[in-house]
């Protein structure tokens, strides 16, 4: 699928949602949402510097001189019109809403309060009704197209290669920070960036699910947990493996195997139409039955795409259903305070008949 076809397809899906909401326009501000709907590659960074106005007939993008030429180059041959007019988004949007005679404009309910107030003032004389929507674009992004799946698989290939590299490179005495640097470097060298700052945690620190790497050095007998992901064409990978230095203790072996089997049972249970919370609850039940349910605590998984955390969620409070094209992680863990922890995380895509896992690294405990 070309970028031109991708944006056309995504605009059609967005316009169908707008019709369902009874709106004749939507304002999009989040950069990840804009990366998705435009399908423009390698131009959006972390800055929330842009605003789009999409109606049934128009797709308009407002940016500034730091980005407008690169955006205009990518917009060629698509229906997007890019403007770098040096005015604030509120003024630019008010002029376009007036030109297009928009009556009901959808705005996402997580827009910044100061921006919402600026819009209310700027649009005051236009008679435009602001209709608050919740996750309008994120809900569309929760179902990936073929082009997105290709990016996500490619990001995971580099991430699997990084794990293989780390299994050769890691040694007793290495600090978490040094290992994080090695992982970061590998992912950047072989891919196009990092999905998120790598988590490396050894010994007791591995009992903290999102430990920030520090100067703790790995010792013989310690677990070493790595949670990391590469990035390809603006799409993220997400993977966790826990390895051990030397021979695992009986308890390390026990919790490692329980987590691996829980991961596999959950992956086998994923299919379209299943609520995300059911997969989480399955993991919780298996961990409870094994006697370690109190040492889990976080959600089983989440969607991944342009952002590392997307819809659908697989947590105990999730209302999301898994659908064909949902790309989700499966990441059960057992975290024993003062001892250490294990997490095994894969990700993949929900298919007509189940779950196709992108992650190729095995679930066998690697002993270094
Ligand atoms: N690396 C973040 C997560 O696994 O959710
Ligand atoms: Mn992760
Ligand atoms: Mn994850």
Coordinates of C-alpha atoms and ligand atoms in Angstrom, one line a residue:
X1 CA 0.0 0.0 0.0
X2 CA 1.5 3.4 -1.0
X3 CA 1.4 6.3 1.5
X4 CA -1.2 7.9 -0.8
X5 CA -3.5 4.9 -0.6
X6 CA -2.9 4.6 3.2
X7 CA -4.0 8.2 3.9
X8 CA -7.0 7.9 1.6
X9 CA -8.1 4.7 3.4
X10 CA -7.6 6.3 6.8
X11 CA -9.4 9.5 5.8
X12 CA -12.4 7.4 4.7
X13 CA -12.5 5.6 8.0
X14 CA -12.2 9.0 9.9
X15 CA -15.0 10.5 7.8
X16 CA -17.3 7.5 8.5
X17 CA -16.7 8.1 12.2
X18 CA -17.5 11.7 11.8
X19 CA -20.8 10.9 10.2
X20 CA -21.6 8.6 13.0
X21 CA -21.0 11.4 15.5
X22 CA -23.2 13.8 13.4
X23 CA -20.3 16.2 12.9
X24 CA -19.1 17.9 9.7
X25 CA -15.5 18.4 10.8
X26 CA -12.9 17.2 13.2
X27 CA -9.9 19.1 14.6
X28 CA -6.9 16.8 15.2
X29 CA -4.0 18.0 17.4
X30 CA -2.1 15.0 18.7
X31 CA 1.0 14.3 16.6
X32 CA 0.6 10.5 16.7
X33 CA -2.9 10.9 15.4
X34 CA -1.6 13.1 12.6
X35 CA 1.1 10.7 11.7
X36 CA -1.5 8.0 11.4
X37 CA -4.1 9.9 9.4
X38 CA -1.6 11.5 7.0
X39 CA 0.6 8.4 6.6
X40 CA 3.5 10.9 6.2
X41 CA 6.7 9.1 7.2
X42 CA 9.8 10.5 8.9
X43 CA 8.6 14.1 9.4
X44 CA 6.7 14.1 12.7
X45 CA 8.8 14.3 15.9
X46 CA 7.7 14.6 19.6
X47 CA 6.4 18.1 19.2
X48 CA 2.7 18.8 19.2
X49 CA 3.3 21.5 16.6
X50 CA 0.5 20.9 14.1
X51 CA -3.3 21.0 13.8
X52 CA -5.5 19.4 11.1
X53 CA -9.0 20.1 10.1
X54 CA -10.8 17.3 8.3
X55 CA -14.2 17.6 6.7
X56 CA -16.0 15.3 4.3
X57 CA -14.4 17.3 1.4
X58 CA -11.2 18.8 2.9
X59 CA -8.0 17.6 4.6
X60 CA -6.1 20.7 5.8
X61 CA -2.9 20.7 7.9
X62 CA -1.5 23.7 9.7
X63 CA 2.2 23.7 10.8
X64 CA 5.1 26.1 11.0
X65 CA 8.3 26.9 9.1
X66 CA 10.2 24.1 10.9
X67 CA 8.0 21.5 9.2
X68 CA 5.9 22.9 6.5
X69 CA 8.1 22.2 3.5
X70 CA 8.8 18.6 4.5
X71 CA 5.0 18.1 5.1
X72 CA 4.1 19.8 1.8
X73 CA 6.6 17.4 -0.1
X74 CA 4.9 14.4 1.4
X75 CA 1.4 15.8 0.7
X76 CA 2.0 15.9 -3.0
X77 CA -0.4 13.6 -4.8
X78 CA -2.7 13.3 -1.8
X79 CA -5.7 15.4 -0.9
X80 CA -3.8 17.1 2.0
X81 CA -3.3 20.9 1.8
X82 CA -0.4 22.1 4.0
X83 CA -0.3 25.6 5.4
X84 CA 2.7 27.2 7.2
X85 CA 0.8 30.5 7.8
X86 CA 2.6 32.2 10.7
X87 CA -0.5 32.5 13.0
X88 CA -1.6 30.4 15.9
X89 CA -3.7 27.3 15.4
X90 CA -6.8 29.0 16.8
X91 CA -6.8 31.8 14.3
X92 CA -6.0 29.5 11.4
X93 CA -8.7 27.1 12.4
X94 CA -11.3 29.9 12.8
X95 CA -10.6 31.1 9.3
X96 CA -11.0 27.6 7.8
X97 CA -14.1 26.8 9.8
X98 CA -15.7 30.0 8.5
X99 CA -14.6 29.3 4.9
X100 CA -16.0 25.8 5.0
X101 CA -19.2 26.9 6.9
X102 CA -18.7 24.1 9.4
X103 CA -21.5 23.8 12.0
X104 CA -20.6 20.9 14.3
X105 CA -16.9 20.2 14.9
X106 CA -15.6 17.2 16.8
X107 CA -12.8 17.9 19.3
X108 CA -11.1 15.2 21.3
X109 CA -11.8 15.4 25.1
X110 CA -8.1 15.4 26.0
X111 CA -7.3 18.7 24.3
X112 CA -5.3 21.0 26.6
X113 CA -7.6 23.2 28.6
X114 CA -5.8 26.5 27.5
X115 CA -6.2 25.5 23.9
X116 CA -9.9 24.7 24.3
X117 CA -10.4 28.1 25.8
X118 CA -8.5 29.8 23.0
X119 CA -10.7 27.9 20.5
X120 CA -13.9 28.9 22.3
X121 CA -12.9 32.6 22.0
X122 CA -11.6 32.4 18.4
X123 CA -14.7 30.5 17.2
X124 CA -17.2 32.6 19.2
X125 CA -18.7 34.6 16.2
X126 CA -18.9 31.6 13.9
X127 CA -21.8 29.8 15.5
X128 CA -19.8 26.5 15.5
X129 CA -20.8 23.9 18.1
X130 CA -17.8 22.0 19.7
X131 CA -18.7 18.3 20.1
X132 CA -16.4 16.5 22.5
X133 CA -15.4 13.0 21.4
X134 CA -13.5 10.4 23.4
X135 CA -10.7 8.5 21.6
X136 CA -12.2 9.1 18.1
X137 CA -8.9 8.7 16.3
X138 CA -7.3 6.3 18.8
X139 CA -10.2 3.9 18.2
X140 CA -9.5 3.9 14.5
X141 CA -5.8 3.5 15.1
X142 CA -6.5 0.4 17.2
X143 CA -7.1 -1.6 14.0
X144 CA -3.9 -1.7 11.9
X145 CA -3.7 -1.9 8.1
X146 CA -1.3 -4.0 6.1
X147 CA 1.3 -1.2 5.8
X148 CA 1.3 -0.7 9.6
X149 CA 1.7 -4.4 10.3
X150 CA 4.7 -4.5 8.0
X151 CA 6.4 -1.7 10.0
X152 CA 5.6 -3.4 13.3
X153 CA 7.0 -6.7 12.2
X154 CA 10.1 -5.0 10.9
X155 CA 10.5 -3.2 14.2
X156 CA 10.3 -6.5 16.1
X157 CA 12.9 -8.1 13.8
X158 CA 15.5 -5.6 14.9
X159 CA 14.3 -6.0 18.5
X160 CA 14.8 -9.8 18.4
X161 CA 18.2 -9.2 16.9
X162 CA 19.0 -6.9 19.8
X163 CA 18.1 -9.6 22.3
X164 CA 20.3 -12.1 20.5
X165 CA 23.1 -9.6 20.7
X166 CA 22.6 -8.9 24.4
X167 CA 22.7 -12.6 25.2
X168 CA 26.2 -12.7 23.7
X169 CA 27.3 -9.3 25.2
X170 CA 26.0 -9.5 28.8
X171 CA 28.3 -10.6 31.5
X172 CA 28.6 -10.6 35.3
X173 CA 29.7 -7.2 36.5
X174 CA 27.9 -5.2 33.8
X175 CA 25.7 -2.4 35.2
X176 CA 22.1 -1.8 34.2
X177 CA 23.1 1.6 32.7
X178 CA 25.9 0.1 30.6
X179 CA 23.5 -2.6 29.3
X180 CA 20.8 0.0 28.6
X181 CA 23.4 2.0 26.6
X182 CA 24.4 -1.2 24.6
X183 CA 20.7 -2.0 23.8
X184 CA 20.0 1.6 22.8
X185 CA 23.0 1.7 20.5
X186 CA 22.1 -1.6 18.8
X187 CA 18.4 -0.5 18.3
X188 CA 19.5 2.8 16.9
X189 CA 22.2 1.4 14.7
X190 CA 19.9 -1.3 13.1
X191 CA 16.6 0.6 13.2
X192 CA 15.3 4.1 13.2
X193 CA 15.2 4.9 16.9
X194 CA 13.8 3.7 20.2
X195 CA 10.2 2.9 21.1
X196 CA 10.9 4.0 24.7
X197 CA 14.0 4.2 27.0
X198 CA 15.2 0.7 27.6
X199 CA 14.5 -0.9 31.0
X200 CA 17.3 -3.0 32.4
X201 CA 16.9 -4.3 35.9
X202 CA 19.0 -6.9 37.7
X203 CA 18.8 -8.7 41.1
X204 CA 16.2 -7.2 43.4
X205 CA 15.6 -4.3 41.0
X206 CA 13.9 -6.7 38.6
X207 CA 11.0 -6.8 41.1
X208 CA 10.2 -3.2 40.0
X209 CA 8.3 -3.5 36.7
X210 CA 9.5 -0.1 35.3
X211 CA 12.8 0.2 37.0
X212 CA 15.0 3.0 35.6
X213 CA 18.5 1.6 34.9
X214 CA 21.1 2.6 37.5
X215 CA 24.7 1.6 38.5
X216 CA 23.7 -1.7 40.0
X217 CA 26.0 -4.4 38.6
X218 CA 24.9 -7.9 37.7
X219 CA 26.0 -10.8 40.0
X220 CA 26.2 -14.5 39.5
X221 CA 22.8 -16.0 40.2
X222 CA 20.9 -12.8 39.4
X223 CA 18.1 -12.3 37.0
X224 CA 18.6 -9.6 34.4
X225 CA 15.3 -8.2 33.0
X226 CA 15.3 -6.2 29.7
X227 CA 12.2 -4.4 28.3
X228 CA 13.0 -2.7 25.1
X229 CA 11.8 -2.0 21.5
X230 CA 13.1 -0.6 18.2
X231 CA 11.3 1.7 15.9
X232 CA 10.8 1.5 12.2
X233 CA 9.1 4.0 10.0
X234 CA 7.6 5.6 13.2
X235 CA 6.2 2.3 14.5
X236 CA 7.3 0.7 17.8
X237 CA 8.2 -2.7 19.0
X238 CA 7.9 -3.9 22.6
X239 CA 9.6 -7.0 24.1
X240 CA 10.7 -8.2 27.5
X241 CA 13.0 -11.1 28.3
X242 CA 14.5 -12.1 31.6
X243 CA 17.8 -14.0 31.6
X244 CA 19.8 -15.4 34.5
X245 CA 23.6 -15.4 35.3
X246 CA 24.6 -19.0 36.0
X247 CA 22.3 -21.6 37.3
X248 CA 18.8 -20.4 38.5
X249 CA 17.7 -21.2 42.0
X250 CA 14.6 -23.5 42.4
X251 CA 12.4 -20.4 43.0
X252 CA 13.8 -18.5 40.0
X253 CA 13.2 -21.6 37.8
X254 CA 9.7 -21.9 39.2
X255 CA 8.5 -18.3 38.7
X256 CA 10.2 -18.2 35.3
X257 CA 8.3 -21.2 34.0
X258 CA 5.0 -20.0 35.5
X259 CA 5.3 -16.7 33.7
X260 CA 6.3 -18.3 30.4
X261 CA 3.3 -20.8 30.5
X262 CA 1.0 -18.0 31.5
X263 CA 2.2 -16.0 28.5
X264 CA 1.6 -19.0 26.2
X265 CA -1.9 -19.7 27.6
X266 CA -2.9 -16.1 27.1
X267 CA -1.5 -15.9 23.5
X268 CA -3.4 -19.1 22.7
X269 CA -6.7 -17.5 24.0
X270 CA -6.5 -14.4 21.9
X271 CA -9.0 -14.2 19.1
X272 CA -11.3 -11.6 17.6
X273 CA -14.3 -10.6 19.7
X274 CA -12.7 -11.5 23.0
X275 CA -12.7 -8.6 25.6
X276 CA -9.2 -7.5 26.5
X277 CA -10.1 -7.9 30.2
X278 CA -10.8 -11.6 29.7
X279 CA -7.2 -12.2 28.6
X280 CA -6.0 -10.2 31.6
X281 CA -8.3 -12.2 33.9
X282 CA -7.0 -15.5 32.5
X283 CA -3.4 -14.5 33.3
X284 CA -4.5 -13.4 36.8
X285 CA -6.3 -16.7 37.4
X286 CA -3.3 -18.8 36.2
X287 CA -0.9 -16.8 38.4
X288 CA -3.4 -17.1 41.4
X289 CA -3.6 -20.9 40.9
X290 CA 0.2 -21.1 40.9
X291 CA 0.3 -19.1 44.2
X292 CA 1.9 -16.0 42.8
X293 CA -1.2 -13.9 41.8
X294 CA -0.4 -11.3 44.5
X295 CA 2.9 -10.6 42.8
X296 CA 1.6 -9.5 39.4
X297 CA -0.2 -6.1 39.6
X298 CA -0.1 -4.4 36.2
X299 CA -2.3 -5.0 33.1
X300 CA -1.5 -7.9 30.9
X301 CA -1.0 -5.9 27.8
X302 CA -1.8 -3.0 25.5
X303 CA -2.0 -2.0 21.9
X304 CA 1.2 -0.8 20.2
X305 CA 1.7 1.2 17.0
X306 CA 3.0 4.8 16.5
X307 CA 2.7 5.1 20.3
X308 CA 4.1 2.5 22.7
X309 CA 0.8 2.4 24.6
X310 CA -2.3 2.4 22.4
X311 CA -5.7 0.8 22.3
X312 CA -6.9 -1.8 22.9
X313 CA -6.1 -2.4 26.5
X314 CA -5.9 -5.8 28.2
X315 CA -6.4 -4.8 31.8
X316 CA -8.9 -5.7 34.5
X317 CA -10.9 -2.5 33.8
X318 CA -10.7 -2.5 30.1
X319 CA -13.9 -2.2 28.0
X320 CA -12.0 -2.9 24.7
X321 CA -12.7 -5.9 22.5
X322 CA -9.8 -7.5 20.5
X323 CA -10.5 -7.2 16.8
X324 CA -8.8 -8.5 13.6
X325 CA -5.9 -6.1 13.1
X326 CA -5.4 -5.2 16.8
X327 CA -1.7 -5.3 17.6
X328 CA -1.2 -6.1 21.3
X329 CA 1.4 -7.2 23.8
X330 CA 1.1 -10.1 26.2
X331 CA 3.3 -9.4 29.3
X332 CA 2.6 -11.3 32.4
X333 CA 5.1 -11.0 35.3
X334 CA 5.8 -12.1 38.8
X335 CA 7.6 -9.5 41.0
X336 CA 8.9 -10.7 44.4
X337 CA 10.0 -7.7 46.5
X338 CA 13.5 -8.1 47.8
X339 CA 14.1 -11.1 45.6
X340 CA 13.6 -10.3 41.9
X341 CA 11.1 -10.5 39.1
X342 CA 10.4 -12.0 35.7
X343 CA 8.4 -10.7 32.8
X344 CA 8.0 -12.3 29.4
X345 CA 6.5 -10.0 26.8
X346 CA 5.7 -10.6 23.2
X347 CA 3.5 -8.8 20.8
X348 CA 1.6 -9.6 17.6
X349 CA -1.5 -9.1 15.6
X350 CA -5.0 -10.5 16.1
X351 CA -6.1 -12.5 13.0
X352 CA -9.3 -14.1 11.9
X353 CA -8.4 -17.3 13.7
X354 CA -6.2 -16.3 16.6
X355 CA -3.0 -14.4 17.2
X356 CA 0.1 -14.1 15.0
X357 CA 3.1 -13.4 17.3
X358 CA 5.7 -11.1 15.8
X359 CA 8.3 -11.9 18.5
X360 CA 10.6 -14.8 17.5
X361 CA 12.8 -15.1 20.6
X362 CA 12.0 -18.3 22.5
X363 CA 10.5 -18.5 26.0
X364 CA 13.2 -20.8 27.3
X365 CA 15.2 -19.4 30.2
X366 CA 18.6 -18.2 28.8
X367 CA 21.4 -18.9 31.3
X368 CA 24.5 -16.8 30.7
Ligands
LIG1 N1 7.8 -1.1 27.9 C1 6.6 -0.6 28.4 C2 5.6 -1.7 28.4 O1 5.9 -2.9 28.3 O2 4.5 -1.5 28.6
LIG2 MN1 7.7 -3.6 27.2
LIG3 MN1 4.4 -3.5 26.9

